Amino acid sequence: MLPLLLPTTSLLVLLSWLGQSTLLLGAGWLLYYLVLRRERCFGYNRRFLLLVPWLALGLPPLLTLGAPWFMRGWAVWSGTLGGGMLLPGGLLPTVRILAVPGPGATAVAANALAWLPTLYGAVALGLLLRLGGQALHLWLGTRHWPRQPRPGYTLVFSGGRRPISSFGRWIFWDETAGLAPAEAAAILAHEVAHVRQRHTRTRLLLEVARALLWASPFVHLYPRALECTHEFLADAAALGATPATPGNPTGPYAALLARLALGQFQPDLPLAHSFTQSLTLTRIRMLTSYAPTPRWKRWLALPLSAALLFTMACEKAAELPPPPPPTLSASATLAPPPPPLPAYNQVQQMPEYEGGPKQLLADIAALIKYPEVARAEKLEGRVFVGFIVAADGSLQAVQVRKGIDTSITYPDSQGQPARANITTPAAQALNEAALNAVRNLPGRWTPGREKGKAVAVQYTIPITFAL
């Protein structure tokens, strides 16, 4: 059996980032769909639909970078860190050890997983290039059409080659549409609202986030919702420029929406905002709705976001279980062990392993062979090995902080079920394999520094054994 470090560090980072991004996108979409979708707070919805994907894109890396400071602040706030006490140790990336059937399968699996981050980046780049290609195609196809500059926008006459729509500062105007003056004024006001409110920029920003988060299913729901919101905003602006009918202020504009949407072919216009969208019934319903949006619905996103971010920030802290109580042998009861070396969890300059984190994980994986007894019993699990990088760069206090054990249930002296954790020979073999790998690391450590002074820093590294 050959040990294998799977997945690679870059793949682990990608999967963690994608999982947290999907969680944020899903929570944001659920809030929008259940609470905000039918409300008339269009400007708020527009900002919400744009902000959530970009937060999902950038927050997970920021939380990863800020996790040590968050954990330290939480410890101070909760009272577990005070009076000069030090944190119990930082958590390094997980090493995953797989028992694989042979070198051929090892190479194939390693190569396939190593290429996954590259494949993800290639798909994202392809989507971004397609987005740029669509904008370039629009410019190349319309650059020779007659234009009429106006305050704040440019009117581009399409001559029936393109329906009335807008992109950036351009309003594509179909002079062959046969509109009455009042209808033309209402539609122009609608498209001018798209231009002045910079809806194209918002849509392009969302499409960029969509391309970068393409593997998350929820991100593909946001562009359509943002498109609807843009139409609602433009309809509200156009309604103010439309002469009202006594007793039915939205009647003429709603009728215009229905007539044009049902009487014209609906082409596919990527990136552009078209007046004749297939959202007619929804837009008419929003035009005739006057119910104010309850304020609590707008503020609901704040406590939900805070709870979600707190949960994500605590995720890494939750991975590290409390160390088991030390066990004392018969001889140790006479001579208590010396106190552990004081060590920091977070310092200004953290210790560095020779070759970097990737080399550290690779060295550990190379030193571990999946124990045959554990493989025969199909035993898997995770071992947490703690160690201290001393001020001179040496490793000290290497120990299993949380090992693999088995929980059994047995009747106690009164016949009641009782539980106990025991360590089987297979579990002990996995624990010792992880412990010996850390003890025998070939690389040297550069000690950490706090205020320019070399200090001891404690780490914990999870090593997962999987068949």
Tab-separated table of N, CA and C in Angstrom, residues 192-327:
chain	number	residue	atom	x	y	z
A	192	VAL	N	-34.013	55.357	-20.692
A	192	VAL	CA	-33.151	56.374	-20.084
A	192	VAL	C	-32.909	56.046	-18.609
A	193	ALA	N	-33.925	55.492	-17.928
A	193	ALA	CA	-33.737	55.094	-16.525
A	193	ALA	C	-32.675	54.009	-16.409
A	194	HIS	N	-32.661	53.054	-17.354
A	194	HIS	CA	-31.601	52.040	-17.351
A	194	HIS	C	-30.229	52.694	-17.462
A	195	VAL	N	-30.113	53.684	-18.325
A	195	VAL	CA	-28.817	54.322	-18.552
A	195	VAL	C	-28.391	55.138	-17.340
A	196	ARG	N	-29.278	55.979	-16.850
A	196	ARG	CA	-28.917	56.880	-15.757
A	196	ARG	C	-28.674	56.149	-14.442
A	197	GLN	N	-29.354	55.037	-14.239
A	197	GLN	CA	-29.131	54.261	-13.018
A	197	GLN	C	-27.998	53.243	-13.160
A	198	ARG	N	-27.340	53.257	-14.313
A	198	ARG	CA	-26.155	52.429	-14.563
A	198	ARG	C	-26.444	50.944	-14.354
A	199	HIS	N	-27.529	50.501	-14.939
A	199	HIS	CA	-27.895	49.099	-14.799
A	199	HIS	C	-26.939	48.176	-15.545
A	200	THR	N	-26.365	48.639	-16.641
A	200	THR	CA	-25.418	47.794	-17.373
A	200	THR	C	-24.197	47.484	-16.527
A	201	ARG	N	-23.682	48.469	-15.832
A	201	ARG	CA	-22.513	48.240	-14.979
A	201	ARG	C	-22.831	47.221	-13.889
A	202	THR	N	-24.005	47.364	-13.269
A	202	THR	CA	-24.393	46.412	-12.230
A	202	THR	C	-24.501	45.001	-12.791
A	203	ARG	N	-25.087	44.906	-13.980
A	203	ARG	CA	-25.263	43.584	-14.576
A	203	ARG	C	-23.923	42.957	-14.954
A	204	LEU	N	-23.005	43.749	-15.485
A	204	LEU	CA	-21.695	43.223	-15.836
A	204	LEU	C	-20.919	42.779	-14.594
A	205	LEU	N	-21.008	43.541	-13.508
A	205	LEU	CA	-20.343	43.133	-12.271
A	205	LEU	C	-20.880	41.803	-11.765
A	206	LEU	N	-22.192	41.628	-11.857
A	206	LEU	CA	-22.781	40.365	-11.422
A	206	LEU	C	-22.356	39.218	-12.339
A	207	GLU	N	-22.257	39.477	-13.625
A	207	GLU	CA	-21.832	38.431	-14.554
A	207	GLU	C	-20.386	38.021	-14.303
A	208	VAL	N	-19.532	38.958	-13.907
A	208	VAL	CA	-18.153	38.615	-13.570
A	208	VAL	C	-18.126	37.703	-12.342
A	209	ALA	N	-18.898	38.071	-11.308
A	209	ALA	CA	-18.967	37.212	-10.120
A	209	ALA	C	-19.549	35.846	-10.474
A	210	ARG	N	-20.500	35.828	-11.366
A	210	ARG	CA	-21.092	34.559	-11.797
A	210	ARG	C	-20.063	33.669	-12.488
A	211	ALA	N	-19.217	34.269	-13.309
A	211	ALA	CA	-18.185	33.490	-13.991
A	211	ALA	C	-17.171	32.920	-13.005
A	212	LEU	N	-16.802	33.706	-11.996
A	212	LEU	CA	-15.810	33.247	-11.022
A	212	LEU	C	-16.384	32.204	-10.076
A	213	LEU	N	-17.700	32.210	-9.875
A	213	LEU	CA	-18.361	31.259	-8.973
A	213	LEU	C	-19.198	30.252	-9.750
A	214	TRP	N	-18.803	29.939	-10.963
A	214	TRP	CA	-19.661	29.178	-11.868
A	214	TRP	C	-20.058	27.807	-11.317
A	215	ALA	N	-19.244	27.207	-10.454
A	215	ALA	CA	-19.550	25.870	-9.953
A	215	ALA	C	-20.633	25.868	-8.883
A	216	SER	N	-20.977	27.025	-8.354
A	216	SER	CA	-22.039	27.107	-7.342
A	216	SER	C	-23.392	27.225	-8.029
A	217	PRO	N	-24.333	26.345	-7.764
A	217	PRO	CA	-25.617	26.401	-8.479
A	217	PRO	C	-26.435	27.643	-8.161
A	218	PHE	N	-26.296	28.195	-6.978
A	218	PHE	CA	-27.143	29.327	-6.591
A	218	PHE	C	-26.786	30.605	-7.339
A	219	VAL	N	-25.524	30.748	-7.753
A	219	VAL	CA	-25.112	32.004	-8.385
A	219	VAL	C	-25.841	32.231	-9.701
A	220	HIS	N	-26.300	31.182	-10.345
A	220	HIS	CA	-26.966	31.324	-11.634
A	220	HIS	C	-28.415	31.797	-11.493
A	221	LEU	N	-28.907	31.893	-10.266
A	221	LEU	CA	-30.253	32.418	-10.035
A	221	LEU	C	-30.266	33.937	-9.919
A	222	TYR	N	-29.131	34.530	-9.603
A	222	TYR	CA	-29.085	35.962	-9.326
A	222	TYR	C	-29.251	36.844	-10.567
A	223	PRO	N	-28.642	36.522	-11.726
A	223	PRO	CA	-28.782	37.435	-12.867
A	223	PRO	C	-30.222	37.649	-13.308
A	224	ARG	N	-31.025	36.606	-13.344
A	224	ARG	CA	-32.417	36.762	-13.748
A	224	ARG	C	-33.181	37.641	-12.755
A	225	ALA	N	-32.923	37.439	-11.457
A	225	ALA	CA	-33.583	38.272	-10.451
A	225	ALA	C	-33.151	39.728	-10.578
A	226	LEU	N	-31.871	39.965	-10.850
A	226	LEU	CA	-31.399	41.340	-11.020
A	226	LEU	C	-32.006	41.965	-12.272
A	227	GLU	N	-32.157	41.188	-13.329
A	227	GLU	CA	-32.785	41.696	-14.546
A	227	GLU	C	-34.223	42.145	-14.277
A	228	CYS	N	-34.965	41.339	-13.529
A	228	CYS	CA	-36.334	41.728	-13.150
A	228	CYS	C	-36.336	43.019	-12.340
A	229	THR	N	-35.416	43.111	-11.387
A	229	THR	CA	-35.356	44.299	-10.536
A	229	THR	C	-35.035	45.541	-11.362
A	230	HIS	N	-34.139	45.424	-12.329
A	230	HIS	CA	-33.840	46.557	-13.207
A	230	HIS	C	-35.074	46.997	-13.982
A	231	GLU	N	-35.860	46.050	-14.451
A	231	GLU	CA	-37.070	46.412	-15.182
A	231	GLU	C	-38.079	47.110	-14.273
A	232	PHE	N	-38.161	46.652	-13.021
A	232	PHE	CA	-39.082	47.309	-12.082
A	232	PHE	C	-38.653	48.753	-11.831
A	233	LEU	N	-37.346	48.971	-11.667
A	233	LEU	CA	-36.841	50.325	-11.441
A	233	LEU	C	-37.111	51.221	-12.653
A	234	ALA	N	-36.874	50.700	-13.859
A	234	ALA	CA	-37.117	51.492	-15.058
A	234	ALA	C	-38.608	51.741	-15.267
A	235	ASP	N	-39.446	50.761	-14.948
A	235	ASP	CA	-40.899	50.958	-15.057
A	235	ASP	C	-41.370	52.060	-14.126
A	236	ALA	N	-40.830	52.069	-12.895
A	236	ALA	CA	-41.226	53.107	-11.940
A	236	ALA	C	-40.833	54.490	-12.456
A	237	ALA	N	-39.647	54.593	-13.095
A	237	ALA	CA	-39.224	55.878	-13.646
A	237	ALA	C	-40.083	56.271	-14.843
A	238	ALA	N	-40.409	55.303	-15.702
A	238	ALA	CA	-41.225	55.602	-16.874
A	238	ALA	C	-42.647	55.969	-16.494
A	239	LEU	N	-43.144	55.360	-15.424
A	239	LEU	CA	-44.512	55.666	-14.986
A	239	LEU	C	-44.642	57.121	-14.579
A	240	GLY	N	-43.575	57.676	-13.997
A	240	GLY	CA	-43.620	59.084	-13.620
A	240	GLY	C	-43.614	60.021	-14.808
A	241	ALA	N	-43.140	59.539	-15.961
A	241	ALA	CA	-43.113	60.374	-17.168
A	241	ALA	C	-44.310	60.130	-18.082
A	242	THR	N	-45.230	59.245	-17.681
A	242	THR	CA	-46.401	58.915	-18.492
A	242	THR	C	-47.608	59.675	-17.989
A	243	PRO	N	-48.349	60.342	-18.849
A	243	PRO	CA	-49.573	61.027	-18.410
A	243	PRO	C	-50.542	60.043	-17.763
A	244	ALA	N	-51.015	60.386	-16.588
A	244	ALA	CA	-51.883	59.487	-15.829
A	244	ALA	C	-53.341	59.678	-16.224
A	245	THR	N	-54.074	58.576	-16.117
A	245	THR	CA	-55.518	58.594	-16.342
A	245	THR	C	-56.207	58.724	-14.998
A	246	PRO	N	-57.164	59.644	-14.847
A	246	PRO	CA	-57.834	59.794	-13.550
A	246	PRO	C	-58.431	58.468	-13.080
A	247	GLY	N	-58.107	58.101	-11.845
A	247	GLY	CA	-58.615	56.868	-11.275
A	247	GLY	C	-57.837	55.629	-11.658
A	248	ASN	N	-56.954	55.719	-12.643
A	248	ASN	CA	-56.169	54.550	-13.067
A	248	ASN	C	-54.805	55.032	-13.541
A	249	PRO	N	-53.927	55.427	-12.628
A	249	PRO	CA	-52.663	56.050	-13.024
A	249	PRO	C	-51.736	55.126	-13.788
A	250	THR	N	-51.843	53.821	-13.589
A	250	THR	CA	-50.927	52.894	-14.261
A	250	THR	C	-51.536	52.250	-15.491
A	251	GLY	N	-52.787	52.544	-15.786
A	251	GLY	CA	-53.481	51.873	-16.872
A	251	GLY	C	-52.826	51.999	-18.228
A	252	PRO	N	-52.546	53.208	-18.740
A	252	PRO	CA	-51.942	53.337	-20.073
A	252	PRO	C	-50.585	52.653	-20.183
A	253	TYR	N	-49.761	52.799	-19.179
A	253	TYR	CA	-48.435	52.192	-19.257
A	253	TYR	C	-48.528	50.668	-19.172
A	254	ALA	N	-49.397	50.152	-18.306
A	254	ALA	CA	-49.576	48.703	-18.215
A	254	ALA	C	-50.108	48.136	-19.525
A	255	ALA	N	-51.048	48.835	-20.157
A	255	ALA	CA	-51.560	48.380	-21.450
A	255	ALA	C	-50.475	48.389	-22.513
A	256	LEU	N	-49.607	49.391	-22.487
A	256	LEU	CA	-48.500	49.449	-23.426
A	256	LEU	C	-47.565	48.268	-23.230
A	257	LEU	N	-47.277	47.919	-21.968
A	257	LEU	CA	-46.443	46.756	-21.688
A	257	LEU	C	-47.041	45.491	-22.299
A	258	ALA	N	-48.316	45.288	-22.053
A	258	ALA	CA	-48.962	44.074	-22.541
A	258	ALA	C	-48.982	44.027	-24.065
A	259	ARG	N	-49.291	45.136	-24.709
A	259	ARG	CA	-49.405	45.134	-26.170
A	259	ARG	C	-48.062	44.860	-26.840
A	260	LEU	N	-47.006	45.528	-26.367
A	260	LEU	CA	-45.707	45.344	-26.997
A	260	LEU	C	-45.111	43.972	-26.693
A	261	ALA	N	-45.312	43.476	-25.469
A	261	ALA	CA	-44.745	42.181	-25.112
A	261	ALA	C	-45.422	41.044	-25.867
A	262	LEU	N	-46.735	41.149	-26.097
A	262	LEU	CA	-47.451	40.087	-26.788
A	262	LEU	C	-47.363	40.210	-28.298
A	263	GLY	N	-47.048	41.380	-28.799
A	263	GLY	CA	-47.092	41.579	-30.241
A	263	GLY	C	-45.761	41.538	-30.929
A	264	GLN	N	-44.658	41.316	-30.173
A	264	GLN	CA	-43.346	41.332	-30.795
A	264	GLN	C	-42.605	40.045	-30.492
A	265	PHE	N	-41.733	39.694	-31.392
A	265	PHE	CA	-40.858	38.548	-31.196
A	265	PHE	C	-39.835	38.869	-30.110
A	266	GLN	N	-39.570	37.894	-29.257
A	266	GLN	CA	-38.666	38.116	-28.134
A	266	GLN	C	-37.273	37.559	-28.464
A	267	PRO	N	-36.347	38.346	-28.969
A	267	PRO	CA	-35.017	37.827	-29.294
A	267	PRO	C	-34.158	37.696	-28.042
A	268	ASP	N	-33.087	36.988	-28.198
A	268	ASP	CA	-32.119	36.858	-27.107
A	268	ASP	C	-31.106	37.997	-27.213
A	269	LEU	N	-31.107	38.874	-26.206
A	269	LEU	CA	-30.213	40.036	-26.219
A	269	LEU	C	-29.279	39.939	-25.027
A	270	PRO	N	-28.153	39.263	-25.174
A	270	PRO	CA	-27.239	39.171	-24.037
A	270	PRO	C	-26.709	40.526	-23.635
A	271	LEU	N	-26.693	40.766	-22.318
A	271	LEU	CA	-26.148	41.969	-21.670
A	271	LEU	C	-27.048	43.198	-21.806
A	272	ALA	N	-27.886	43.300	-22.834
A	272	ALA	CA	-28.697	44.497	-23.042
A	272	ALA	C	-29.995	44.409	-22.264
A	273	HIS	N	-30.557	45.598	-21.945
A	273	HIS	CA	-31.869	45.685	-21.304
A	273	HIS	C	-32.905	46.015	-22.376
A	274	SER	N	-33.872	45.122	-22.569
A	274	SER	CA	-34.891	45.326	-23.586
A	274	SER	C	-36.224	45.659	-22.938
A	275	PHE	N	-36.944	46.604	-23.561
A	275	PHE	CA	-38.241	46.979	-23.014
A	275	PHE	C	-39.223	45.822	-23.107
A	276	THR	N	-39.150	45.033	-24.157
A	276	THR	CA	-40.116	43.948	-24.378
A	276	THR	C	-39.592	42.662	-23.766
A	277	GLN	N	-39.488	42.642	-22.458
A	277	GLN	CA	-39.054	41.446	-21.754
A	277	GLN	C	-40.247	40.535	-21.505
A	278	SER	N	-39.968	39.251	-21.300
A	278	SER	CA	-41.036	38.296	-20.997
A	278	SER	C	-41.343	38.295	-19.509
A	279	LEU	N	-41.492	39.478	-18.929
A	279	LEU	CA	-41.815	39.634	-17.502
A	279	LEU	C	-43.087	40.447	-17.353
A	280	THR	N	-43.942	40.389	-18.377
A	280	THR	CA	-45.043	41.349	-18.446
A	280	THR	C	-45.951	41.280	-17.241
A	281	LEU	N	-46.427	40.089	-16.885
A	281	LEU	CA	-47.386	39.980	-15.790
A	281	LEU	C	-46.768	40.426	-14.466
A	282	THR	N	-45.522	40.056	-14.248
A	282	THR	CA	-44.849	40.464	-13.009
A	282	THR	C	-44.673	41.973	-12.959
A	283	ARG	N	-44.301	42.579	-14.082
A	283	ARG	CA	-44.104	44.024	-14.109
A	283	ARG	C	-45.428	44.764	-13.918
A	284	ILE	N	-46.485	44.274	-14.507
A	284	ILE	CA	-47.796	44.915	-14.324
A	284	ILE	C	-48.249	44.786	-12.873
A	285	ARG	N	-48.011	43.621	-12.274
A	285	ARG	CA	-48.405	43.449	-10.871
A	285	ARG	C	-47.641	44.410	-9.973
A	286	MET	N	-46.348	44.600	-10.249
A	286	MET	CA	-45.569	45.536	-9.446
A	286	MET	C	-46.026	46.978	-9.665
A	287	LEU	N	-46.449	47.297	-10.878
A	287	LEU	CA	-46.926	48.650	-11.147
A	287	LEU	C	-48.202	48.953	-10.374
A	288	THR	N	-49.042	47.957	-10.202
A	288	THR	CA	-50.339	48.178	-9.549
A	288	THR	C	-50.306	47.876	-8.060
A	289	SER	N	-49.120	47.604	-7.517
A	289	SER	CA	-48.987	47.334	-6.088
A	289	SER	C	-48.517	48.600	-5.383
A	290	TYR	N	-49.206	48.941	-4.303
A	290	TYR	CA	-48.869	50.171	-3.565
A	290	TYR	C	-48.531	49.886	-2.107
A	291	ALA	N	-48.492	48.607	-1.728
A	291	ALA	CA	-48.219	48.274	-0.330
A	291	ALA	C	-46.781	48.625	0.010
A	292	PRO	N	-46.560	49.372	1.088
A	292	PRO	CA	-45.180	49.721	1.471
A	292	PRO	C	-44.435	48.481	1.990
A	293	THR	N	-43.132	48.508	1.833
A	293	THR	CA	-42.309	47.398	2.307
A	293	THR	C	-42.074	47.531	3.805
A	294	PRO	N	-42.423	46.512	4.600
A	294	PRO	CA	-42.137	46.589	6.040
A	294	PRO	C	-40.647	46.777	6.283
A	295	ARG	N	-40.345	47.661	7.203
A	295	ARG	CA	-38.943	47.973	7.436
A	295	ARG	C	-38.174	46.776	7.959
A	296	TRP	N	-38.818	45.893	8.692
A	296	TRP	CA	-38.096	44.763	9.268
A	296	TRP	C	-37.547	43.842	8.190
A	297	LYS	N	-38.183	43.813	7.028
A	297	LYS	CA	-37.698	42.956	5.958
A	297	LYS	C	-36.352	43.440	5.424
A	298	ARG	N	-36.161	44.758	5.404
A	298	ARG	CA	-34.876	45.275	4.952
A	298	ARG	C	-33.768	45.022	5.964
A	299	TRP	N	-34.120	45.093	7.244
A	299	TRP	CA	-33.111	44.921	8.285
A	299	TRP	C	-32.865	43.463	8.618
A	300	LEU	N	-33.711	42.558	8.109
A	300	LEU	CA	-33.556	41.149	8.445
A	300	LEU	C	-32.235	40.588	7.954
A	301	ALA	N	-31.699	41.161	6.868
A	301	ALA	CA	-30.437	40.640	6.329
A	301	ALA	C	-29.275	40.820	7.309
A	302	LEU	N	-29.323	41.851	8.164
A	302	LEU	CA	-28.199	42.111	9.063
A	302	LEU	C	-28.016	41.023	10.114
A	303	PRO	N	-29.054	40.673	10.918
A	303	PRO	CA	-28.818	39.608	11.901
A	303	PRO	C	-28.538	38.255	11.259
A	304	LEU	N	-29.181	37.975	10.125
A	304	LEU	CA	-28.908	36.705	9.458
A	304	LEU	C	-27.471	36.645	8.952
A	305	SER	N	-26.986	37.758	8.398
A	305	SER	CA	-25.602	37.789	7.922
A	305	SER	C	-24.618	37.648	9.074
A	306	ALA	N	-24.900	38.320	10.182
A	306	ALA	CA	-23.998	38.227	11.328
A	306	ALA	C	-23.938	36.792	11.864
A	307	ALA	N	-25.106	36.139	11.940
A	307	ALA	CA	-25.130	34.755	12.423
A	307	ALA	C	-24.378	33.831	11.478
A	308	LEU	N	-24.548	34.037	10.179
A	308	LEU	CA	-23.874	33.188	9.200
A	308	LEU	C	-22.362	33.383	9.232
A	309	LEU	N	-21.910	34.632	9.308
A	309	LEU	CA	-20.475	34.905	9.364
A	309	LEU	C	-19.859	34.373	10.650
A	310	PHE	N	-20.588	34.483	11.750
A	310	PHE	CA	-20.078	33.960	13.018
A	310	PHE	C	-19.921	32.450	12.944
A	311	THR	N	-20.893	31.783	12.323
A	311	THR	CA	-20.812	30.330	12.166
A	311	THR	C	-19.617	29.923	11.320
A	312	MET	N	-19.398	30.654	10.213
A	312	MET	CA	-18.263	30.324	9.344
A	312	MET	C	-16.932	30.596	10.034
A	313	ALA	N	-16.866	31.673	10.816
A	313	ALA	CA	-15.622	32.001	11.505
A	313	ALA	C	-15.289	30.982	12.586
A	314	CYS	N	-16.330	30.400	13.176
A	314	CYS	CA	-16.114	29.405	14.228
A	314	CYS	C	-15.851	28.017	13.672
A	315	GLU	N	-15.959	27.860	12.356
A	315	GLU	CA	-15.856	26.525	11.761
A	315	GLU	C	-14.504	25.884	12.035
A	316	LYS	N	-13.440	26.654	11.825
A	316	LYS	CA	-12.115	26.090	12.048
A	316	LYS	C	-11.848	25.846	13.524
A	317	ALA	N	-12.381	26.714	14.364
A	317	ALA	CA	-12.190	26.496	15.794
A	317	ALA	C	-12.888	25.229	16.256
A	318	ALA	N	-14.043	24.929	15.615
A	318	ALA	CA	-14.788	23.742	16.009
A	318	ALA	C	-14.090	22.460	15.578
A	319	GLU	N	-13.208	22.540	14.559
A	319	GLU	CA	-12.512	21.345	14.120
A	319	GLU	C	-11.528	20.836	15.157
A	320	LEU	N	-11.071	21.703	16.019
A	320	LEU	CA	-10.060	21.325	17.001
A	320	LEU	C	-10.732	20.944	18.304
A	321	PRO	N	-10.794	19.664	18.639
A	321	PRO	CA	-11.444	19.268	19.883
A	321	PRO	C	-10.546	19.557	21.072
A	322	PRO	N	-11.119	19.630	22.250
A	322	PRO	CA	-10.287	19.854	23.431
A	322	PRO	C	-9.379	18.655	23.661
A	323	PRO	N	-8.175	18.880	24.132
A	323	PRO	CA	-7.254	17.766	24.348
A	323	PRO	C	-7.775	16.845	25.440
A	324	PRO	N	-7.555	15.537	25.280
A	324	PRO	CA	-8.011	14.620	26.316
A	324	PRO	C	-7.193	14.798	27.585
A	325	PRO	N	-7.768	14.461	28.714
A	325	PRO	CA	-7.009	14.591	29.958
A	325	PRO	C	-5.813	13.653	29.950
A	326	PRO	N	-4.678	14.070	30.495
A	326	PRO	CA	-3.483	13.219	30.493
A	326	PRO	C	-3.684	11.998	31.368
A	327	THR	N	-3.129	10.900	30.910
A	327	THR	CA	-3.183	9.666	31.687
A	327	THR	C	-1.846	9.468	32.376
